[in-house]
Amino acid sequence: MTGSANVTESAATNTRHAGAMRATATVVQKELRILRRDWLGICLLILAPIVVISVAGFSLAKVYGGDAGAHLLPVVDEDHGEAGKAITDALAAIHEVDLRRVDSRDEAQRIVRDRGDAAAALIILDGTTTMLSSGGEPQLLLYTDPVKHLEIVNFKLLISEVLRRVSAAAVDRARRDAIATEARLREQLEEESANASADLRASLVNLQREASRRQAESEKLVAKQLLLAQVRIQDAIDQQLARIGEQLTIADQSQRAQLTELRDYFMKLDQSREQFAQWLMRLRDLAGSHASEIPPPPEFPLPPADIENLSSGDHVAIDFAKIRSGLKESTTLSGLQLSRFSFPSVSTLPEYSRIEQLPKIDHIAIPSFSLPGSIGFEEQNLTGASPKVNIFDQEVPGFGVTFVLVGMLFGVALGLADEREWGTLDRLRASRSPIAATLVGKLLSRFIVGLTQMIILFAVGRLAFGISLGQAPAALLLPSSAIVFGAAAFGLMVAALVRSRDSVLPAGAIAIMTMAAVGGCWWPQELEPPLMKTIALSLPTTWAMNSYNDLMIRHFPASSAILPFAVITGFGVLYITIAVAVQARRFL
Amino acid sequence: MIDTRTNSVEAENLTRRFGERTALNGLSLAVEGGEVIGFLGPNGAGKTTALSILATILRPHSGRASICGFDVARETGAARSKLGLVPQSIAIYPGLSGRENLEFFALMQGLSRTTAYALAERMLDEVGLADRAHDTAGSYSGGMKRRLNLACGMIHSPPVLLLDEPTVGVDPQSREWIFELIEKAAAEGRAVIYSTNYMEEAERLCHRVLLIDQGHVVASGTPQELIEKAGTRAHVRLDTLTRLPQGWIRGLSGAHEIEGPPGNGFTATVIVDEVEIVPEVLRLARDAGGEVKEFALHQPNLQDAFIALTGHGLRDAS
């Protein structure tokens, strides 16, 4: 019984679901049929965005540095010099500049201020070339019309770049001149160096030769002088030795006489000692028994051995003859040699090879060669995409999103308000099909229309404006489908919140304009102040535009679109929840 | 075949408020199959609120109602399958043709495509739009739109029809088409609740009428019952060339003069108990020296009953 009831209930549920899906499909078909007959509406969905995108794209091209055509720039060349000509020629060569040479400042002022034909005029003051050549910092004059701010900024950038290039060219030419001068100087120096080197080498050879000659002469002279000196010294020594020999002979004789006396003394002394020993012996005999009591006699001191030897021998202690012969031998100058004198050798003079190592001219720093260069920069896009951005990469998705929002305001919000006013909504609510099927059908049909609209706009953007589709064109479906869903849900919320059809457009339009503007659909979000950027995160348009920028301009991979897709879808779910809650409250 | 034995619509003490204002206060009714019930009352009386509750698009704050036995609050889906709603506004898509409108609402009622197509053909014939079937509804006249509006509410042949002022702004010919369709539906056994502020329509179509004013049901019954309940009688209005003297009607039994509405000339209003004495009234006026330029006999109707019961007319803003 219970099983049967469950089967019945399940079948009823399936039937309900099938009925709801069929009703949804019926509503989608009805909506598309109505839209198909509304050619004006279809044109507005496609043509209006294309027109606006074209106008906005070409008008705002300069915001992204794109090609905005040539703008008139009157130039007054009061300098008539090289610098003035260089600046004028460089500006004339720029595609964005429509340069017009005018004769006077008055004429330039008329063009800018009175006729409004140009945003700025450039005056190249007299003396610019002279001042620049002399290392000064010449100033130019720029007349501007403040209303044309963007154009002026563009001109300023272009003129600054031209001035930088002209200045850099001047510096570069000075550097080239200096390098040429340096080369010439170096050449001269090298030539002089070579000459000097050759001279030096010849001088050194001569010097070496002269030195060798002088050395030989000196050696001969010194040897001769030495020999002469040797003879003279030897004579002097011999004379001295003869005198010393005489003195030694006298001393020898004296010493021999003294030794004879000493020897006699020792003989007498020995005789006295023997006599004393005999006397003592006699004494002891005489003393008898008392002999033992006689104390031993004192010992005679012995004479020093050397003196005793002197006295005992026949030789003389000092051999004067030997001394004389030794002196004679040691004072002979015949062993003196000339080589014992050290003459400076010519071989210690610098060798020829060392001359080659003279300081090179390369190492000579010439101050005028270190002229300052100009600082430039090279842009490197960190995302890997081209640094040059197509303004339509911003405008196509931006205005596409705007018109999707507008389409949803008309299609969903105004459509539902119409249905409420016509009474069809009440009739559908009172029908067998659930009202959710009606709403889903309406949202689904508008989702199809909105997504088709975006795809067509991207196709037109690609073909007509050459927009980038990023590295994964299919990934653009993620932000597109999300924002179309979010916009449809927003339309539903507007329809639920407003009380009457008349309120839909004012309320919805204000909300849409705010969402589009703050969300970065009309201009790059980077132009907005930080606070507004933070506030913008509460809008689905911001996330959509960020995602489009990531995919189209930064060339990020498809995975970068997942988070924005989720966030925008979340916004859509929130809007639907609010719409259902408000509507349910009215029903209850 | 529609079962007419049970009450198709039942309501008991329905109340609905919008903020501080009570739009409907204690409405009770029972409608059988084949019966046409009129909600008669001025704009803002609560008629549309009552119909919206019965059509399940508005919840009552108190009371209960059912369609063919299905509670409108708890068995909404089943109740919806038994009813057809014709809103006061022209609830059709101007961008679709008459046929497409009919087919669309038929499909939304769960009918098959084949059936929807066949019923659309039949309804186009019945409302006299067959020759304009392929034209967009936006190009229809007001009367044609009203007829299409009615057809869209009836295409799935529901046992209960809820019609909210379906003849507003239509020409007599279209009105007649609509009346005939309603009478036919009733004849087929459908229960019809017809909301209007035209007493003539209520008198023409409705078996019973609920006089509704400021959310309250003032009285209910057949039109005749309501007129009698209100105690209103027929009166004769006379426009004369000269002023009638005081007491000119005195002496005629069953007639007395009341102060009539101000006019440009000389006007007298006489209430009569029976219409048979009207010739006598005219004779007395002539005898009194007042040459009758024009006279009108006004039979008592629901408007009179409404005025008598509420103190104001059906077209007055409440």
JSON list of C-alpha atoms in Angstrom, two decimals, chain B residues 132-276:
[
{"chain": "B", "resi": 132, "resn": "ARG", "atom": "CA", "xyz": [-8.20, 37.90, -37.44]},
{"chain": "B", "resi": 133, "resn": "ALA", "atom": "CA", "xyz": [-6.53, 34.83, -35.96]},
{"chain": "B", "resi": 134, "resn": "HIS", "atom": "CA", "xyz": [-3.13, 35.58, -37.41]},
{"chain": "B", "resi": 135, "resn": "ASP", "atom": "CA", "xyz": [-3.10, 39.27, -36.69]},
{"chain": "B", "resi": 136, "resn": "THR", "atom": "CA", "xyz": [-1.19, 40.40, -33.66]},
{"chain": "B", "resi": 137, "resn": "ALA", "atom": "CA", "xyz": [-3.46, 41.06, -30.73]},
{"chain": "B", "resi": 138, "resn": "GLY", "atom": "CA", "xyz": [-2.02, 44.54, -30.45]},
{"chain": "B", "resi": 139, "resn": "SER", "atom": "CA", "xyz": [-3.81, 45.43, -33.65]},
{"chain": "B", "resi": 140, "resn": "TYR", "atom": "CA", "xyz": [-7.23, 44.34, -32.32]},
{"chain": "B", "resi": 141, "resn": "SER", "atom": "CA", "xyz": [-9.94, 46.73, -31.26]},
{"chain": "B", "resi": 142, "resn": "GLY", "atom": "CA", "xyz": [-10.79, 47.05, -27.60]},
{"chain": "B", "resi": 143, "resn": "GLY", "atom": "CA", "xyz": [-13.78, 44.76, -27.93]},
{"chain": "B", "resi": 144, "resn": "MET", "atom": "CA", "xyz": [-11.82, 42.14, -29.81]},
{"chain": "B", "resi": 145, "resn": "LYS", "atom": "CA", "xyz": [-9.12, 42.20, -27.18]},
{"chain": "B", "resi": 146, "resn": "ARG", "atom": "CA", "xyz": [-11.76, 41.71, -24.50]},
{"chain": "B", "resi": 147, "resn": "ARG", "atom": "CA", "xyz": [-13.18, 38.76, -26.34]},
{"chain": "B", "resi": 148, "resn": "LEU", "atom": "CA", "xyz": [-9.73, 37.26, -26.76]},
{"chain": "B", "resi": 149, "resn": "ASN", "atom": "CA", "xyz": [-9.07, 37.94, -23.10]},
{"chain": "B", "resi": 150, "resn": "LEU", "atom": "CA", "xyz": [-12.17, 35.94, -22.17]},
{"chain": "B", "resi": 151, "resn": "ALA", "atom": "CA", "xyz": [-11.29, 33.17, -24.61]},
{"chain": "B", "resi": 152, "resn": "CYS", "atom": "CA", "xyz": [-7.81, 32.81, -23.12]},
{"chain": "B", "resi": 153, "resn": "GLY", "atom": "CA", "xyz": [-9.36, 32.29, -19.68]},
{"chain": "B", "resi": 154, "resn": "MET", "atom": "CA", "xyz": [-11.83, 29.73, -20.94]},
{"chain": "B", "resi": 155, "resn": "ILE", "atom": "CA", "xyz": [-9.76, 27.79, -23.50]},
{"chain": "B", "resi": 156, "resn": "HIS", "atom": "CA", "xyz": [-9.05, 24.86, -21.20]},
{"chain": "B", "resi": 157, "resn": "SER", "atom": "CA", "xyz": [-12.77, 24.51, -20.29]},
{"chain": "B", "resi": 158, "resn": "PRO", "atom": "CA", "xyz": [-12.36, 24.91, -16.54]},
{"chain": "B", "resi": 159, "resn": "PRO", "atom": "CA", "xyz": [-15.28, 23.99, -14.24]},
{"chain": "B", "resi": 160, "resn": "VAL", "atom": "CA", "xyz": [-14.89, 27.35, -12.49]},
{"chain": "B", "resi": 161, "resn": "LEU", "atom": "CA", "xyz": [-14.65, 30.69, -14.26]},
{"chain": "B", "resi": 162, "resn": "LEU", "atom": "CA", "xyz": [-13.53, 33.80, -12.43]},
{"chain": "B", "resi": 163, "resn": "LEU", "atom": "CA", "xyz": [-14.33, 36.88, -14.50]},
{"chain": "B", "resi": 164, "resn": "ASP", "atom": "CA", "xyz": [-13.15, 40.26, -13.28]},
{"chain": "B", "resi": 165, "resn": "GLU", "atom": "CA", "xyz": [-15.07, 43.00, -15.08]},
{"chain": "B", "resi": 166, "resn": "PRO", "atom": "CA", "xyz": [-14.60, 41.38, -18.48]},
{"chain": "B", "resi": 167, "resn": "THR", "atom": "CA", "xyz": [-16.64, 43.95, -20.39]},
{"chain": "B", "resi": 168, "resn": "VAL", "atom": "CA", "xyz": [-14.93, 47.16, -19.37]},
{"chain": "B", "resi": 169, "resn": "GLY", "atom": "CA", "xyz": [-14.81, 49.51, -22.30]},
{"chain": "B", "resi": 170, "resn": "VAL", "atom": "CA", "xyz": [-16.27, 47.17, -24.90]},
{"chain": "B", "resi": 171, "resn": "ASP", "atom": "CA", "xyz": [-18.74, 47.91, -27.62]},
{"chain": "B", "resi": 172, "resn": "PRO", "atom": "CA", "xyz": [-22.27, 46.46, -27.41]},
{"chain": "B", "resi": 173, "resn": "GLN", "atom": "CA", "xyz": [-21.52, 43.84, -30.01]},
{"chain": "B", "resi": 174, "resn": "SER", "atom": "CA", "xyz": [-18.51, 42.51, -28.14]},
{"chain": "B", "resi": 175, "resn": "ARG", "atom": "CA", "xyz": [-20.44, 42.67, -24.89]},
{"chain": "B", "resi": 176, "resn": "GLU", "atom": "CA", "xyz": [-23.08, 40.47, -26.40]},
{"chain": "B", "resi": 177, "resn": "TRP", "atom": "CA", "xyz": [-20.42, 37.99, -27.57]},
{"chain": "B", "resi": 178, "resn": "ILE", "atom": "CA", "xyz": [-19.10, 37.90, -24.03]},
{"chain": "B", "resi": 179, "resn": "PHE", "atom": "CA", "xyz": [-22.52, 37.47, -22.44]},
{"chain": "B", "resi": 180, "resn": "GLU", "atom": "CA", "xyz": [-23.33, 34.65, -24.75]},
{"chain": "B", "resi": 181, "resn": "LEU", "atom": "CA", "xyz": [-20.08, 32.89, -23.95]},
{"chain": "B", "resi": 182, "resn": "ILE", "atom": "CA", "xyz": [-20.74, 33.22, -20.24]},
{"chain": "B", "resi": 183, "resn": "GLU", "atom": "CA", "xyz": [-24.25, 32.01, -20.52]},
{"chain": "B", "resi": 184, "resn": "LYS", "atom": "CA", "xyz": [-23.04, 29.09, -22.59]},
{"chain": "B", "resi": 185, "resn": "ALA", "atom": "CA", "xyz": [-20.42, 28.25, -20.01]},
{"chain": "B", "resi": 186, "resn": "ALA", "atom": "CA", "xyz": [-23.02, 28.30, -17.29]},
{"chain": "B", "resi": 187, "resn": "ALA", "atom": "CA", "xyz": [-25.26, 26.19, -19.39]},
{"chain": "B", "resi": 188, "resn": "GLU", "atom": "CA", "xyz": [-22.43, 23.68, -19.68]},
{"chain": "B", "resi": 189, "resn": "GLY", "atom": "CA", "xyz": [-22.41, 23.44, -15.92]},
{"chain": "B", "resi": 190, "resn": "ARG", "atom": "CA", "xyz": [-19.51, 25.69, -15.09]},
{"chain": "B", "resi": 191, "resn": "ALA", "atom": "CA", "xyz": [-19.59, 27.83, -12.03]},
{"chain": "B", "resi": 192, "resn": "VAL", "atom": "CA", "xyz": [-19.07, 31.46, -12.93]},
{"chain": "B", "resi": 193, "resn": "ILE", "atom": "CA", "xyz": [-18.18, 34.30, -10.63]},
{"chain": "B", "resi": 194, "resn": "TYR", "atom": "CA", "xyz": [-18.66, 37.56, -12.42]},
{"chain": "B", "resi": 195, "resn": "SER", "atom": "CA", "xyz": [-17.32, 40.73, -10.95]},
{"chain": "B", "resi": 196, "resn": "THR", "atom": "CA", "xyz": [-18.76, 43.99, -12.21]},
{"chain": "B", "resi": 197, "resn": "ASN", "atom": "CA", "xyz": [-19.88, 47.41, -11.24]},
{"chain": "B", "resi": 198, "resn": "TYR", "atom": "CA", "xyz": [-22.52, 47.44, -13.96]},
{"chain": "B", "resi": 199, "resn": "MET", "atom": "CA", "xyz": [-25.80, 46.48, -12.36]},
{"chain": "B", "resi": 200, "resn": "GLU", "atom": "CA", "xyz": [-27.32, 45.81, -15.77]},
{"chain": "B", "resi": 201, "resn": "GLU", "atom": "CA", "xyz": [-24.77, 43.08, -16.41]},
{"chain": "B", "resi": 202, "resn": "ALA", "atom": "CA", "xyz": [-25.39, 41.54, -13.04]},
{"chain": "B", "resi": 203, "resn": "GLU", "atom": "CA", "xyz": [-29.10, 41.60, -13.62]},
{"chain": "B", "resi": 204, "resn": "ARG", "atom": "CA", "xyz": [-28.67, 40.13, -17.08]},
{"chain": "B", "resi": 205, "resn": "LEU", "atom": "CA", "xyz": [-26.24, 37.35, -16.24]},
{"chain": "B", "resi": 206, "resn": "CYS", "atom": "CA", "xyz": [-26.24, 36.55, -12.56]},
{"chain": "B", "resi": 207, "resn": "HIS", "atom": "CA", "xyz": [-28.42, 34.07, -10.79]},
{"chain": "B", "resi": 208, "resn": "ARG", "atom": "CA", "xyz": [-27.30, 35.53, -7.56]},
{"chain": "B", "resi": 209, "resn": "VAL", "atom": "CA", "xyz": [-25.54, 38.74, -6.68]},
{"chain": "B", "resi": 210, "resn": "LEU", "atom": "CA", "xyz": [-23.32, 39.70, -3.78]},
{"chain": "B", "resi": 211, "resn": "LEU", "atom": "CA", "xyz": [-23.40, 43.41, -3.12]},
{"chain": "B", "resi": 212, "resn": "ILE", "atom": "CA", "xyz": [-19.92, 44.25, -1.90]},
{"chain": "B", "resi": 213, "resn": "ASP", "atom": "CA", "xyz": [-18.92, 47.55, -0.42]},
{"chain": "B", "resi": 214, "resn": "GLN", "atom": "CA", "xyz": [-15.70, 48.42, 1.43]},
{"chain": "B", "resi": 215, "resn": "GLY", "atom": "CA", "xyz": [-14.77, 44.78, 1.79]},
{"chain": "B", "resi": 216, "resn": "HIS", "atom": "CA", "xyz": [-18.06, 43.74, 3.27]},
{"chain": "B", "resi": 217, "resn": "VAL", "atom": "CA", "xyz": [-20.84, 41.75, 1.66]},
{"chain": "B", "resi": 218, "resn": "VAL", "atom": "CA", "xyz": [-23.73, 44.13, 2.16]},
{"chain": "B", "resi": 219, "resn": "ALA", "atom": "CA", "xyz": [-26.37, 41.79, 0.85]},
{"chain": "B", "resi": 220, "resn": "SER", "atom": "CA", "xyz": [-26.74, 38.76, -1.36]},
{"chain": "B", "resi": 221, "resn": "GLY", "atom": "CA", "xyz": [-29.48, 37.04, -3.25]},
{"chain": "B", "resi": 222, "resn": "THR", "atom": "CA", "xyz": [-31.15, 37.12, -6.59]},
{"chain": "B", "resi": 223, "resn": "PRO", "atom": "CA", "xyz": [-31.45, 40.57, -8.12]},
{"chain": "B", "resi": 224, "resn": "GLN", "atom": "CA", "xyz": [-35.13, 40.66, -7.38]},
{"chain": "B", "resi": 225, "resn": "GLU", "atom": "CA", "xyz": [-34.56, 39.61, -3.81]},
{"chain": "B", "resi": 226, "resn": "LEU", "atom": "CA", "xyz": [-32.01, 42.33, -3.37]},
{"chain": "B", "resi": 227, "resn": "ILE", "atom": "CA", "xyz": [-34.30, 44.97, -4.83]},
{"chain": "B", "resi": 228, "resn": "GLU", "atom": "CA", "xyz": [-37.10, 43.87, -2.62]},
{"chain": "B", "resi": 229, "resn": "LYS", "atom": "CA", "xyz": [-34.78, 43.64, 0.33]},
{"chain": "B", "resi": 230, "resn": "ALA", "atom": "CA", "xyz": [-33.77, 47.23, -0.28]},
{"chain": "B", "resi": 231, "resn": "GLY", "atom": "CA", "xyz": [-37.45, 48.30, -0.42]},
{"chain": "B", "resi": 232, "resn": "THR", "atom": "CA", "xyz": [-37.01, 50.40, -3.49]},
{"chain": "B", "resi": 233, "resn": "ARG", "atom": "CA", "xyz": [-40.00, 51.22, -5.72]},
{"chain": "B", "resi": 234, "resn": "ALA", "atom": "CA", "xyz": [-40.65, 52.51, -9.24]},
{"chain": "B", "resi": 235, "resn": "HIS", "atom": "CA", "xyz": [-40.79, 56.25, -9.83]},
{"chain": "B", "resi": 236, "resn": "VAL", "atom": "CA", "xyz": [-41.94, 58.56, -12.61]},
{"chain": "B", "resi": 237, "resn": "ARG", "atom": "CA", "xyz": [-40.07, 61.69, -13.57]},
{"chain": "B", "resi": 238, "resn": "LEU", "atom": "CA", "xyz": [-41.99, 64.44, -15.33]},
{"chain": "B", "resi": 239, "resn": "ASP", "atom": "CA", "xyz": [-40.51, 67.40, -17.20]},
{"chain": "B", "resi": 240, "resn": "THR", "atom": "CA", "xyz": [-43.18, 70.11, -17.69]},
{"chain": "B", "resi": 241, "resn": "LEU", "atom": "CA", "xyz": [-43.32, 73.50, -19.37]},
{"chain": "B", "resi": 242, "resn": "THR", "atom": "CA", "xyz": [-44.75, 75.15, -16.23]},
{"chain": "B", "resi": 243, "resn": "ARG", "atom": "CA", "xyz": [-44.34, 74.49, -12.58]},
{"chain": "B", "resi": 244, "resn": "LEU", "atom": "CA", "xyz": [-46.86, 72.09, -11.12]},
{"chain": "B", "resi": 245, "resn": "PRO", "atom": "CA", "xyz": [-48.76, 73.48, -8.16]},
{"chain": "B", "resi": 246, "resn": "GLN", "atom": "CA", "xyz": [-48.34, 72.18, -4.60]},
{"chain": "B", "resi": 247, "resn": "GLY", "atom": "CA", "xyz": [-50.45, 69.04, -3.87]},
{"chain": "B", "resi": 248, "resn": "TRP", "atom": "CA", "xyz": [-51.19, 68.31, -7.51]},
{"chain": "B", "resi": 249, "resn": "ILE", "atom": "CA", "xyz": [-50.76, 64.53, -6.90]},
{"chain": "B", "resi": 250, "resn": "ARG", "atom": "CA", "xyz": [-52.57, 64.54, -3.60]},
{"chain": "B", "resi": 251, "resn": "GLY", "atom": "CA", "xyz": [-55.57, 62.28, -3.71]},
{"chain": "B", "resi": 252, "resn": "LEU", "atom": "CA", "xyz": [-54.01, 59.61, -5.89]},
{"chain": "B", "resi": 253, "resn": "SER", "atom": "CA", "xyz": [-53.60, 56.45, -3.85]},
{"chain": "B", "resi": 254, "resn": "GLY", "atom": "CA", "xyz": [-50.26, 54.65, -4.21]},
{"chain": "B", "resi": 255, "resn": "ALA", "atom": "CA", "xyz": [-48.37, 57.72, -5.36]},
{"chain": "B", "resi": 256, "resn": "HIS", "atom": "CA", "xyz": [-46.46, 60.49, -3.64]},
{"chain": "B", "resi": 257, "resn": "GLU", "atom": "CA", "xyz": [-44.17, 63.22, -4.84]},
{"chain": "B", "resi": 258, "resn": "ILE", "atom": "CA", "xyz": [-40.56, 63.44, -3.74]},
{"chain": "B", "resi": 259, "resn": "GLU", "atom": "CA", "xyz": [-38.02, 66.12, -4.37]},
{"chain": "B", "resi": 260, "resn": "GLY", "atom": "CA", "xyz": [-36.32, 65.23, -7.58]},
{"chain": "B", "resi": 261, "resn": "PRO", "atom": "CA", "xyz": [-32.91, 66.12, -8.84]},
{"chain": "B", "resi": 262, "resn": "PRO", "atom": "CA", "xyz": [-32.42, 69.73, -9.97]},
{"chain": "B", "resi": 263, "resn": "GLY", "atom": "CA", "xyz": [-32.99, 70.37, -13.66]},
{"chain": "B", "resi": 264, "resn": "ASN", "atom": "CA", "xyz": [-33.00, 73.20, -16.08]},
{"chain": "B", "resi": 265, "resn": "GLY", "atom": "CA", "xyz": [-36.75, 73.31, -16.37]},
{"chain": "B", "resi": 266, "resn": "PHE", "atom": "CA", "xyz": [-39.60, 72.17, -14.15]},
{"chain": "B", "resi": 267, "resn": "THR", "atom": "CA", "xyz": [-39.24, 68.58, -12.97]},
{"chain": "B", "resi": 268, "resn": "ALA", "atom": "CA", "xyz": [-41.35, 66.46, -10.64]},
{"chain": "B", "resi": 269, "resn": "THR", "atom": "CA", "xyz": [-40.61, 62.96, -9.34]},
{"chain": "B", "resi": 270, "resn": "VAL", "atom": "CA", "xyz": [-43.40, 60.68, -8.19]},
{"chain": "B", "resi": 271, "resn": "ILE", "atom": "CA", "xyz": [-42.98, 57.34, -6.49]},
{"chain": "B", "resi": 272, "resn": "VAL", "atom": "CA", "xyz": [-45.59, 54.82, -7.47]},
{"chain": "B", "resi": 273, "resn": "ASP", "atom": "CA", "xyz": [-46.48, 51.63, -5.74]},
{"chain": "B", "resi": 274, "resn": "GLU", "atom": "CA", "xyz": [-47.57, 50.06, -8.99]},
{"chain": "B", "resi": 275, "resn": "VAL", "atom": "CA", "xyz": [-46.72, 50.92, -12.56]},
{"chain": "B", "resi": 276, "resn": "GLU", "atom": "CA", "xyz": [-50.38, 50.62, -13.50]}
]
